[in-house]
PDB file of C-alpha atoms (C1' of nucleotides) in Angstrom:
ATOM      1  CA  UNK A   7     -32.773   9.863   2.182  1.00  0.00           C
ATOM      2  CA  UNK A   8     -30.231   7.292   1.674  1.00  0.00           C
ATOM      3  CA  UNK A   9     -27.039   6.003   3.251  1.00  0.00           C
ATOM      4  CA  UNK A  10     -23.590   5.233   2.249  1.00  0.00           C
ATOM      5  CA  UNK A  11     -20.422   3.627   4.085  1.00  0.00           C
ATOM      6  CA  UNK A  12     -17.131   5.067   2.825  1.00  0.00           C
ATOM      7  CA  UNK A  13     -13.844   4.123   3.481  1.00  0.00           C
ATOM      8  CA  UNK A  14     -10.919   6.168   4.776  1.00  0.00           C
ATOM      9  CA  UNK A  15      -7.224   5.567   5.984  1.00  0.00           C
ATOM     10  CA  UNK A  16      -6.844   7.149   9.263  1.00  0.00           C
ATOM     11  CA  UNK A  17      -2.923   7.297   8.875  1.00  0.00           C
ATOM     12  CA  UNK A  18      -4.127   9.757   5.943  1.00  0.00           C
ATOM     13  CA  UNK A  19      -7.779  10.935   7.038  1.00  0.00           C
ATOM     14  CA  UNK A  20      -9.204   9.491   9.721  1.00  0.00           C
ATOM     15  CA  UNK A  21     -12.520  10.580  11.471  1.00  0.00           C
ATOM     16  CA  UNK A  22     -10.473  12.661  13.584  1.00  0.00           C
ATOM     17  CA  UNK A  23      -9.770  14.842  10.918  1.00  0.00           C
ATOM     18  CA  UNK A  24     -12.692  15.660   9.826  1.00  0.00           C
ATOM     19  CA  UNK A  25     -13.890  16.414  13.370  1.00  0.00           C
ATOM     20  CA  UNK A  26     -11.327  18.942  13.336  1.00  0.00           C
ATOM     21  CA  UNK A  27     -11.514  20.493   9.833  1.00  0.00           C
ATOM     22  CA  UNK A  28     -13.097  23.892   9.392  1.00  0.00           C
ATOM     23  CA  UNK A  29     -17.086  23.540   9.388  1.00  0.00           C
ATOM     24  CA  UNK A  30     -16.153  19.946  10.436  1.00  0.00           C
ATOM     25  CA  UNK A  31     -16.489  19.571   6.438  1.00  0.00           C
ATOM     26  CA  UNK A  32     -13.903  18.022   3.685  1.00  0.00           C
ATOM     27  CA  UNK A  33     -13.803  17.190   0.076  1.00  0.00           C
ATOM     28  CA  UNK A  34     -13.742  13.773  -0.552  1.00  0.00           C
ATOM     29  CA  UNK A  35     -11.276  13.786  -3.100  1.00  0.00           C
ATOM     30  CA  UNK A  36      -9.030  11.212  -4.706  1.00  0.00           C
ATOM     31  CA  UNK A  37     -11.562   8.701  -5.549  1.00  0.00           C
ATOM     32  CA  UNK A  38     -10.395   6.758  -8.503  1.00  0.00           C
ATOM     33  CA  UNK A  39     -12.589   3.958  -8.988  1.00  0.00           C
ATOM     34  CA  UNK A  40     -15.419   4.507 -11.623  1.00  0.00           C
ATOM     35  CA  UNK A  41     -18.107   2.953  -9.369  1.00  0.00           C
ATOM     36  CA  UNK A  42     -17.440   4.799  -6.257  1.00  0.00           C
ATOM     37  CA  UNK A  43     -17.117   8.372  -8.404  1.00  0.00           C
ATOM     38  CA  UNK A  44     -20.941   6.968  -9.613  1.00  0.00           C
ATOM     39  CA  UNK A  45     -22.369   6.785  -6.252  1.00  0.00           C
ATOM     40  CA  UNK A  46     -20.672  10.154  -5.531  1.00  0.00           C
ATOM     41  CA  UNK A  47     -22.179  11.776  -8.894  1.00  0.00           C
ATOM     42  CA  UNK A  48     -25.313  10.003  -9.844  1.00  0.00           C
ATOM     43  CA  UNK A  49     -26.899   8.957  -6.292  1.00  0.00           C
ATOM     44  CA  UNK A  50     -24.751  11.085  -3.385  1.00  0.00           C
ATOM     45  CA  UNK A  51     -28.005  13.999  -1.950  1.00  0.00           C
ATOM     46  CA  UNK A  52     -27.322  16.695   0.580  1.00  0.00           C
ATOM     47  CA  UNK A  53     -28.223  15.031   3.797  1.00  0.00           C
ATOM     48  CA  UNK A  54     -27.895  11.550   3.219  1.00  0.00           C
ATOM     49  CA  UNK A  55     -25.923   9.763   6.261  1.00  0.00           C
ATOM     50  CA  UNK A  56     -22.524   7.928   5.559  1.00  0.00           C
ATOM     51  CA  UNK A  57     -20.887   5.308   7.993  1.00  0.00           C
ATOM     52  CA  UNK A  58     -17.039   6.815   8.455  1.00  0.00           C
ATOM     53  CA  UNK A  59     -15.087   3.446   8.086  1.00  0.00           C
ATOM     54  CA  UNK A  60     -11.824   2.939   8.648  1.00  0.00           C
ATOM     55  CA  UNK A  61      -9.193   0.833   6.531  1.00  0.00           C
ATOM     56  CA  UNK A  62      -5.583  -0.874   6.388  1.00  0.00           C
ATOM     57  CA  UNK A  63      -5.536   0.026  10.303  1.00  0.00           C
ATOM     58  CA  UNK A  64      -5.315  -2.170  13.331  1.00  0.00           C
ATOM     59  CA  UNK A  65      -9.105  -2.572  13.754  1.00  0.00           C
ATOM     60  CA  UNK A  66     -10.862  -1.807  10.279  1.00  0.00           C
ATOM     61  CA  UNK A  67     -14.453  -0.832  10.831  1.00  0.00           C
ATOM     62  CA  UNK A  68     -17.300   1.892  11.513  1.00  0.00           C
ATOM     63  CA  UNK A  69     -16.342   4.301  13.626  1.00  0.00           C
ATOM     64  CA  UNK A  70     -18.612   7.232  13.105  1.00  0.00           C
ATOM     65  CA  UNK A  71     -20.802   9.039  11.227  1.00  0.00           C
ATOM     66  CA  UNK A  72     -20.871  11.824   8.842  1.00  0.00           C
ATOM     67  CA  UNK A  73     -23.113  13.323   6.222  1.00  0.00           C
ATOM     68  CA  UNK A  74     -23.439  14.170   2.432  1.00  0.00           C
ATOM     69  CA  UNK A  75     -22.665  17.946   2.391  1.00  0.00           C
ATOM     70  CA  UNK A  76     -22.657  19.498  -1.058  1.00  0.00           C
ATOM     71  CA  UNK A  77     -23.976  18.443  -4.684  1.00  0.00           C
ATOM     72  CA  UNK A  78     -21.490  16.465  -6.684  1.00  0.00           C
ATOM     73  CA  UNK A  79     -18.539  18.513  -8.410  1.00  0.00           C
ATOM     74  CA  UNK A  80     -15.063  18.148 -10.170  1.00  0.00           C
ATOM     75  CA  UNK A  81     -12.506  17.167  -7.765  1.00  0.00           C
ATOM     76  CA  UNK A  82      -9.485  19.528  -8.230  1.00  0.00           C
ATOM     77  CA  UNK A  83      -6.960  17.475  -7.468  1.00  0.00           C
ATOM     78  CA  UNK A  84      -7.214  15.693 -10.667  1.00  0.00           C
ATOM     79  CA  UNK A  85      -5.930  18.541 -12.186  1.00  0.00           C
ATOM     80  CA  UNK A  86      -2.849  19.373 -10.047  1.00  0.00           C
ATOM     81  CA  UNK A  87      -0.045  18.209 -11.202  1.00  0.00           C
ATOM     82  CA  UNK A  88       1.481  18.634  -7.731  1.00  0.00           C
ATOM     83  CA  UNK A  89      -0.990  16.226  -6.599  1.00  0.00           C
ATOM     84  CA  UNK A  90      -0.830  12.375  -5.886  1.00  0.00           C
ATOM     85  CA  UNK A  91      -4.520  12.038  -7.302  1.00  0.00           C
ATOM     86  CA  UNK A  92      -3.303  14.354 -10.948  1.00  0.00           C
ATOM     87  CA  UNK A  93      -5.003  12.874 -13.499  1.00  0.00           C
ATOM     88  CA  UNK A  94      -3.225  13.761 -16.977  1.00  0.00           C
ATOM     89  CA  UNK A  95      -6.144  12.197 -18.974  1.00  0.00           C
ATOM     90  CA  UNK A  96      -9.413  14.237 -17.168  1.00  0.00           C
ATOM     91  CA  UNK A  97     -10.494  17.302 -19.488  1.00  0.00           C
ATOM     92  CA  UNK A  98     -11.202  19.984 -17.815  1.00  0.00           C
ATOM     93  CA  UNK A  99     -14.058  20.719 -19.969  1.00  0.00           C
ATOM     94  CA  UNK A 100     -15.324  16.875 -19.012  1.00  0.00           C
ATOM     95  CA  UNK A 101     -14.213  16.418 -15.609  1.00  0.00           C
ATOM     96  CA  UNK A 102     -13.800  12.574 -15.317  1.00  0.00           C
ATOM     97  CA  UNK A 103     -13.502  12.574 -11.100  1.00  0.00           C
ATOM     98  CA  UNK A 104     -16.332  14.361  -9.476  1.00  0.00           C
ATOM     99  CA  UNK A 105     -16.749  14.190  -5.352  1.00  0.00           C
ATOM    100  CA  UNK A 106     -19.099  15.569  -2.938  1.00  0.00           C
ATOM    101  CA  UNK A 107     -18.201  17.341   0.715  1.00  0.00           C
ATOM    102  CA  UNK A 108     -18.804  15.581   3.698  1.00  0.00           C
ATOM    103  CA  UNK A 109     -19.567  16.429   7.136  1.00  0.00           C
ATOM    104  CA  UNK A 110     -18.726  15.243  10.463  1.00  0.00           C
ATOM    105  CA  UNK A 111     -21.955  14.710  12.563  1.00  0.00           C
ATOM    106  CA  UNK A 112     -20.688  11.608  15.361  1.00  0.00           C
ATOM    107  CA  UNK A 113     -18.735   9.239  16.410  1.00  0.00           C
ATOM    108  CA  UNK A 114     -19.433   6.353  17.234  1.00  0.00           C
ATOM    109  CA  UNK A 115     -20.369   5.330  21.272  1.00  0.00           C
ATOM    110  CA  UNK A 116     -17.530   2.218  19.868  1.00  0.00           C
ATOM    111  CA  UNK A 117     -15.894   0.994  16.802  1.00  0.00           C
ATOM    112  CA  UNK A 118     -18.371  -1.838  15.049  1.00  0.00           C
ATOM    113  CA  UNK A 119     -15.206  -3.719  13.337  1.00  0.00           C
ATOM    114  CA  UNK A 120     -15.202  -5.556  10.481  1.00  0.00           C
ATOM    115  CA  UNK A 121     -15.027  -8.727  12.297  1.00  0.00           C
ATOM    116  CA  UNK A 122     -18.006  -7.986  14.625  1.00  0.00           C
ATOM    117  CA  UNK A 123     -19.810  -6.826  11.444  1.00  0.00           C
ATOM    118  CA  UNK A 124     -19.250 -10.334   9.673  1.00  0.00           C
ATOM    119  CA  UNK A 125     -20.499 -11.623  12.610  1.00  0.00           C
ATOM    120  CA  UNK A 126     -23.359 -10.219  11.854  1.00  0.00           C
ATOM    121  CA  UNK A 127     -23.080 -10.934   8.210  1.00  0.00           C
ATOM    122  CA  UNK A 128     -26.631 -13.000   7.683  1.00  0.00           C
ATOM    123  CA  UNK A 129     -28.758 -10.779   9.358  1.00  0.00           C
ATOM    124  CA  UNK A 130     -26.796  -8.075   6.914  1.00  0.00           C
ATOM    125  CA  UNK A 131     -28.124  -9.710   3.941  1.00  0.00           C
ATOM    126  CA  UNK A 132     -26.088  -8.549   1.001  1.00  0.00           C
ATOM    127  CA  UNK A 133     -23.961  -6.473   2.454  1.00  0.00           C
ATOM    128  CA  UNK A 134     -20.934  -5.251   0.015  1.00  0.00           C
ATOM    129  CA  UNK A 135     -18.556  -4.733   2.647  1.00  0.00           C
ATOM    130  CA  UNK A 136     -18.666  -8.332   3.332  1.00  0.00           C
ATOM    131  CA  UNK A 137     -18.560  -9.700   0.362  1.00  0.00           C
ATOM    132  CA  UNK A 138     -16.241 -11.197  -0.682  1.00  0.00           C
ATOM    133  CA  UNK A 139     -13.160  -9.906  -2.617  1.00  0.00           C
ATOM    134  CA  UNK A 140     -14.709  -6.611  -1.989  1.00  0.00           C
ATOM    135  CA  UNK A 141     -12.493  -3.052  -2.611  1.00  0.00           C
ATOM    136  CA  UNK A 142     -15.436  -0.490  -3.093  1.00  0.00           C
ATOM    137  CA  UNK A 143     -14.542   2.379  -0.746  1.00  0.00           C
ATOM    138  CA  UNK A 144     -17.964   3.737  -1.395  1.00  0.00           C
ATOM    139  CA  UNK A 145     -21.166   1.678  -1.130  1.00  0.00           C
ATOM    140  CA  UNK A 146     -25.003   2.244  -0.190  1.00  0.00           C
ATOM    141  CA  UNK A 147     -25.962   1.452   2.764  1.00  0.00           C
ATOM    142  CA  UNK A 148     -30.027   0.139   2.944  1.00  0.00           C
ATOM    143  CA  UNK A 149     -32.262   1.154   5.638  1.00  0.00           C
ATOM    144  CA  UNK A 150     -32.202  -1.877   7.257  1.00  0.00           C
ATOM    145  CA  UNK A 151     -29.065  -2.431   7.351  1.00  0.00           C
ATOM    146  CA  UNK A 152     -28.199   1.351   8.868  1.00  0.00           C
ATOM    147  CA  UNK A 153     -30.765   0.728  11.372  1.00  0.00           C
ATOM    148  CA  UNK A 154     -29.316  -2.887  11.904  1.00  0.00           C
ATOM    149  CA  UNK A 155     -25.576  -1.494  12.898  1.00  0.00           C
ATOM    150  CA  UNK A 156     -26.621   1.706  14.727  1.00  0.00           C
ATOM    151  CA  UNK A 157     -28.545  -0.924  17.032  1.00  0.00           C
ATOM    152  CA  UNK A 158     -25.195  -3.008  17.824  1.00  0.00           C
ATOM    153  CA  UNK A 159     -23.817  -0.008  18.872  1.00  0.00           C
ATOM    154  CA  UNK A 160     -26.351   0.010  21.476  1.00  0.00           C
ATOM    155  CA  UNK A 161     -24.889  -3.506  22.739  1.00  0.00           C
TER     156      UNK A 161
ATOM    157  C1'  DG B  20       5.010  -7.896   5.024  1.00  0.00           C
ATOM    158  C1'  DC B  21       2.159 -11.167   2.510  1.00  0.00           C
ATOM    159  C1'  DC B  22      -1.065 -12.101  -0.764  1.00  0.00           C
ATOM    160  C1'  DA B  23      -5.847 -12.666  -2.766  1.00  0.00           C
ATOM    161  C1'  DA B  24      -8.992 -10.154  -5.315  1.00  0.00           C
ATOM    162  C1'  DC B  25      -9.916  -6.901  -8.358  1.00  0.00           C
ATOM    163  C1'  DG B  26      -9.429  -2.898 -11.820  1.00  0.00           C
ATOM    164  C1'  DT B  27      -6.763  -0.905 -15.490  1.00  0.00           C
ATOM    165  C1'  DT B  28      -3.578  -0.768 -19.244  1.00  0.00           C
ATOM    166  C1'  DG B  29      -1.824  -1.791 -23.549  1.00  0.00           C
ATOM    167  C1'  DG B  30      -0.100  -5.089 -27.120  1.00  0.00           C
ATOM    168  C1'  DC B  31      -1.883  -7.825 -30.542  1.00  0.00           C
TER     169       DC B  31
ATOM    170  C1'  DG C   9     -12.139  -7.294 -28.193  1.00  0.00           C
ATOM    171  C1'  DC C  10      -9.123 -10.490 -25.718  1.00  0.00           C
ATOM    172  C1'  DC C  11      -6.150 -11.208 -22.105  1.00  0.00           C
ATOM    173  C1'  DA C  12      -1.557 -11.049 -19.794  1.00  0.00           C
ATOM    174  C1'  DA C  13       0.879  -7.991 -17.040  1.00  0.00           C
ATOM    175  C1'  DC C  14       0.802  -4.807 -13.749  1.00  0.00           C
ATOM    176  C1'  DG C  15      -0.791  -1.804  -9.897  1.00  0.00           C
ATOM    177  C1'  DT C  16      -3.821  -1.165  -5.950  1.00  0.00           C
ATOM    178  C1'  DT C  17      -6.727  -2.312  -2.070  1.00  0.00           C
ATOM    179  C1'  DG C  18      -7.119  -3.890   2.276  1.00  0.00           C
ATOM    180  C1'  DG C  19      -7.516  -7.818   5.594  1.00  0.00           C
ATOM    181  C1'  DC C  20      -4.682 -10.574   8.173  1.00  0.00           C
TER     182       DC C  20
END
DNA sequence: GCCAACGTTGGC
DNA sequence: GCCAACGTTGGC
């Protein structure tokens, strides 16, 4: 099993949302960025665990945790042209977006923010989300590094 | 609201 | 294929 962190607005979808959606599940649609669509198609299995973070808010960071909930397909919003996330150039015979579901499963006992988290940042190792310059609103997680946050949230 | 960092687009 | 211009992300 693996683990992922993905990003989310809560002024648009926050964990709260997905707590309350039907089956506690949603699509993660409107990824746009090659590299996160990759994790979501190539890597992305049915049961992996994802940190819920939360961006462009007050206190960015991890606030719960959810899990990988389908196999990869199309998203459909790329191909409504009602949509924000319409995509004119995806063929619907070669879907370029593809997405998984995901599932609520926690929150959180407390938010780990981003600035307690690059506290943390050496005993991280090479963690994307502290890298620097770094926009990736989906990224894998190692082992030690999941186990390394769940334990501050112990503390 | 500002702005640094980054990805994408499109002219050449 | 280069790279300037532009748009977006996301912390602060």
């Amino acid at each position: 099993m693996a683990y992922w962190l993905m990003k989310s607005e809560p002024d648009a979808f926050g964990i709260e949302d997905l707590q309350s959606r039907p089956a506690k599940t949603e699509p993660w649609d409107g990824v746009r960025n090659y590299q996160a669509r990759n994790f979501m198609r190539d890597d992305m299995k049915k049961g992996d665990e994802i940190f819920f973070y939360h961006s462009n808010c007050k206190v960015p960071g991890i606030v719960g945790i959810a899990t990988v909930a389908s196999t990869p397909y199309p998203d459909p919003t790329q191909f409504d042209p009602d949509s924000d996330y319409f995509d004119p150039k995806s063929d619907p015979d070669d879907p370029r977006w593809i997405l998984v579901d995901v599932k609520y499963k926690r929150r959180l006992k407390r938010i780990l923010s981003l600035a307690e988290i690059k506290d943390h940042a050496e005993a991280l190792g090479d963690f994307a989300l502290v890298r620097k310059g770094n926009r990736l609103s989906i990224m894998p997680v190692s082992a030690e590094q999941w186990d390394y946050l769940l334990g501050l949230e112990k503390q």
